[in-house]
Amino acid sequence: MDEERRLAKNKLISLSKKETLLRHENMVTKTYEVKIQENKLRKRQREDIERIFLEAKWYKNYILNWMNESKDNKLSKFNTKQTEITKKDKDMNDVAVEIKRLPAQSRQCLISRMVANLRTMAALRKRGLQKSGKLKFSKEETAIDYKQIGNSHKIINKKRIRLQGIKGDLLVNGLEQFYNIPGVEVANARLLHRATGYFVQFVCFLPKACSQEQPGEEKKIVGVDFGCSTAFTLSTGEKIQATVPESERLKRVQRDLSRKQKGSKNRVRAVWKVRKEHQKITNRKNDMANKIVRNLTKNYLVIIQDEQLASWHKGNHSKAVQYGVLGRVKAKLKQHSNVIVLPKNYPTTKLCTKCGRWHDELKLWNRTFKCQCGVEEDRDVHATQNMIWLYEHLKVGTEHTKLTRVEMESLVKGIIHSNGQTPSVKHEAASL
Ligand SMILES: [Zn+2]
């Protein structure tokens, strides 16, 4: 009987999971970050938080040690109910410790994260990008996951939250970002230890309609191209620089760090100073990205193209990418309801929409787009104008996304023909 009841219960859970997934499909995901008011922490709470991060480190290292002991010890076989573990002291002797604060679900999340890391490493090693396939012992853990809203974490009111393993309410700043949004669903959370304090990230699902602005007057359309050297270009011809330079202070604290002796307390202090500086730069970048996104989406219907930013990290563009905020802007734009993302296979750079020629010979370093039909313009501006043209003539999110090169060519040619602009030359060149 009990077995039957258990199965019925499992079925119910999987059903409601499916429902939730379906519901979330029509929603927008957003991550909000709140800061724990450290000066309002009680002594006991501060100890709890510090203990949680410590326990996470011990736990992870204990599992790694256990995995090293035998080949049969696989992550999936680790008994997550076990709370009596050992840690190494200074002289590498085992000391028994008990997991008291780190919640069971967070422990499971920690293991899933390890599994995910192992998978990524294995994939990288396969491609020859990385030598080792082993996880390293960690000196500290800086993120704790909370999986189940209402159980592992709660939002009490506009100012207070509760996290499993920490006694009492925590006062936080920043909940107003999402607390009052109608229809918002809070999902998992993550407690972070940063040089600038303790933070909690909340993953939220918002109804699409609510993040959309009222359909009033029609918005102007703008195409945005994310170049790497000139930051980004608008179809209006405007070019916007978006970089946050490395601060002088960062250089200084990094220099200080390099002079500190390994294993010394001064070195630990210097590491945190460097982190704090990095955090400040990250904050500046986020701020800049937010402003750019807000300005664009407030005034325009924005069209961008999905492409891989990651490949730019190689080669001499790396510095520009590192200091830039393009990755952030793009990620934020992609989530926005006022933004249309063109698929990768749309010919935004190579097509001449006046005559229908394809310019495959155009290289990344060619900064001007030139066509035999007389069109000559800045490469990036040309791309953004093509984005608008393609958006207006092809449908996004339909079968067009899967068109091959040849099919795309004939489709585009057909459109240009029917627009009454007869291509001046035959298109043999296109097959090159
Ligand atoms: Zn042309």
PDB file of N, CA, C and O and ligand atoms in Angstrom, residues 351-357 359 369-375 424, ligand 1:
ATOM      1  N   LEU A 351      25.383  40.192 -47.591  1.00  0.00           N
ATOM      2  CA  LEU A 351      24.373  40.427 -48.626  1.00  0.00           C
ATOM      3  C   LEU A 351      24.282  41.899 -48.997  1.00  0.00           C
ATOM      4  O   LEU A 351      24.356  42.783 -48.144  1.00  0.00           O
ATOM      5  N   CYS A 352      24.140  42.157 -50.307  1.00  0.00           N
ATOM      6  CA  CYS A 352      23.807  43.505 -50.749  1.00  0.00           C
ATOM      7  C   CYS A 352      22.321  43.484 -51.081  1.00  0.00           C
ATOM      8  O   CYS A 352      21.896  42.782 -51.994  1.00  0.00           O
ATOM      9  N   THR A 353      21.539  44.200 -50.317  1.00  0.00           N
ATOM     10  CA  THR A 353      20.085  44.113 -50.504  1.00  0.00           C
ATOM     11  C   THR A 353      19.604  44.965 -51.681  1.00  0.00           C
ATOM     12  O   THR A 353      18.427  44.949 -52.001  1.00  0.00           O
ATOM     13  N   LYS A 354      20.510  45.695 -52.293  1.00  0.00           N
ATOM     14  CA  LYS A 354      20.094  46.488 -53.445  1.00  0.00           C
ATOM     15  C   LYS A 354      20.095  45.632 -54.703  1.00  0.00           C
ATOM     16  O   LYS A 354      19.149  45.651 -55.482  1.00  0.00           O
ATOM     17  N   CYS A 355      21.175  44.857 -54.878  1.00  0.00           N
ATOM     18  CA  CYS A 355      21.262  44.059 -56.098  1.00  0.00           C
ATOM     19  C   CYS A 355      21.170  42.561 -55.839  1.00  0.00           C
ATOM     20  O   CYS A 355      20.974  41.781 -56.745  1.00  0.00           O
ATOM     21  N   GLY A 356      21.331  42.136 -54.594  1.00  0.00           N
ATOM     22  CA  GLY A 356      21.208  40.716 -54.281  1.00  0.00           C
ATOM     23  C   GLY A 356      22.510  39.951 -54.344  1.00  0.00           C
ATOM     24  O   GLY A 356      22.522  38.731 -54.230  1.00  0.00           O
ATOM     25  N   ARG A 357      23.621  40.642 -54.546  1.00  0.00           N
ATOM     26  CA  ARG A 357      24.916  39.933 -54.571  1.00  0.00           C
ATOM     27  C   ARG A 357      25.306  39.497 -53.168  1.00  0.00           C
ATOM     28  O   ARG A 357      24.991  40.154 -52.180  1.00  0.00           O
ATOM     29  N   HIS A 359      28.605  38.782 -50.844  1.00  0.00           N
ATOM     30  CA  HIS A 359      30.041  39.080 -50.858  1.00  0.00           C
ATOM     31  C   HIS A 359      30.769  38.184 -49.871  1.00  0.00           C
ATOM     32  O   HIS A 359      31.075  38.573 -48.757  1.00  0.00           O
ATOM     33  N   PHE A 369      32.021  48.061 -46.717  1.00  0.00           N
ATOM     34  CA  PHE A 369      31.291  47.162 -47.594  1.00  0.00           C
ATOM     35  C   PHE A 369      31.180  47.820 -48.961  1.00  0.00           C
ATOM     36  O   PHE A 369      30.680  48.940 -49.077  1.00  0.00           O
ATOM     37  N   LYS A 370      31.692  47.142 -49.990  1.00  0.00           N
ATOM     38  CA  LYS A 370      31.647  47.703 -51.337  1.00  0.00           C
ATOM     39  C   LYS A 370      30.951  46.723 -52.253  1.00  0.00           C
ATOM     40  O   LYS A 370      31.204  45.526 -52.193  1.00  0.00           O
ATOM     41  N   CYS A 371      30.063  47.241 -53.102  1.00  0.00           N
ATOM     42  CA  CYS A 371      29.409  46.349 -54.051  1.00  0.00           C
ATOM     43  C   CYS A 371      29.510  46.952 -55.443  1.00  0.00           C
ATOM     44  O   CYS A 371      29.530  48.174 -55.602  1.00  0.00           O
ATOM     45  N   GLN A 372      29.540  46.072 -56.452  1.00  0.00           N
ATOM     46  CA  GLN A 372      29.661  46.532 -57.840  1.00  0.00           C
ATOM     47  C   GLN A 372      28.497  47.435 -58.237  1.00  0.00           C
ATOM     48  O   GLN A 372      28.588  48.218 -59.156  1.00  0.00           O
ATOM     49  N   CYS A 373      27.363  47.289 -57.551  1.00  0.00           N
ATOM     50  CA  CYS A 373      26.182  48.074 -57.915  1.00  0.00           C
ATOM     51  C   CYS A 373      26.280  49.510 -57.407  1.00  0.00           C
ATOM     52  O   CYS A 373      25.382  50.312 -57.631  1.00  0.00           O
ATOM     53  N   GLY A 374      27.345  49.799 -56.695  1.00  0.00           N
ATOM     54  CA  GLY A 374      27.530  51.185 -56.273  1.00  0.00           C
ATOM     55  C   GLY A 374      27.392  51.407 -54.780  1.00  0.00           C
ATOM     56  O   GLY A 374      27.755  52.461 -54.273  1.00  0.00           O
ATOM     57  N   VAL A 375      26.861  50.417 -54.080  1.00  0.00           N
ATOM     58  CA  VAL A 375      26.717  50.578 -52.637  1.00  0.00           C
ATOM     59  C   VAL A 375      28.101  50.574 -51.992  1.00  0.00           C
ATOM     60  O   VAL A 375      28.926  49.713 -52.273  1.00  0.00           O
ATOM     61  N   SER A 424      21.186  43.523 -61.415  1.00  0.00           N
ATOM     62  CA  SER A 424      21.829  43.913 -62.643  1.00  0.00           C
ATOM     63  C   SER A 424      22.681  42.797 -63.260  1.00  0.00           C
ATOM     64  O   SER A 424      22.877  42.747 -64.447  1.00  0.00           O
TER      65      SER A 424
HETATM   66 ZN    ZN B   1      24.974  45.497 -54.687  1.00  0.00          ZN
END
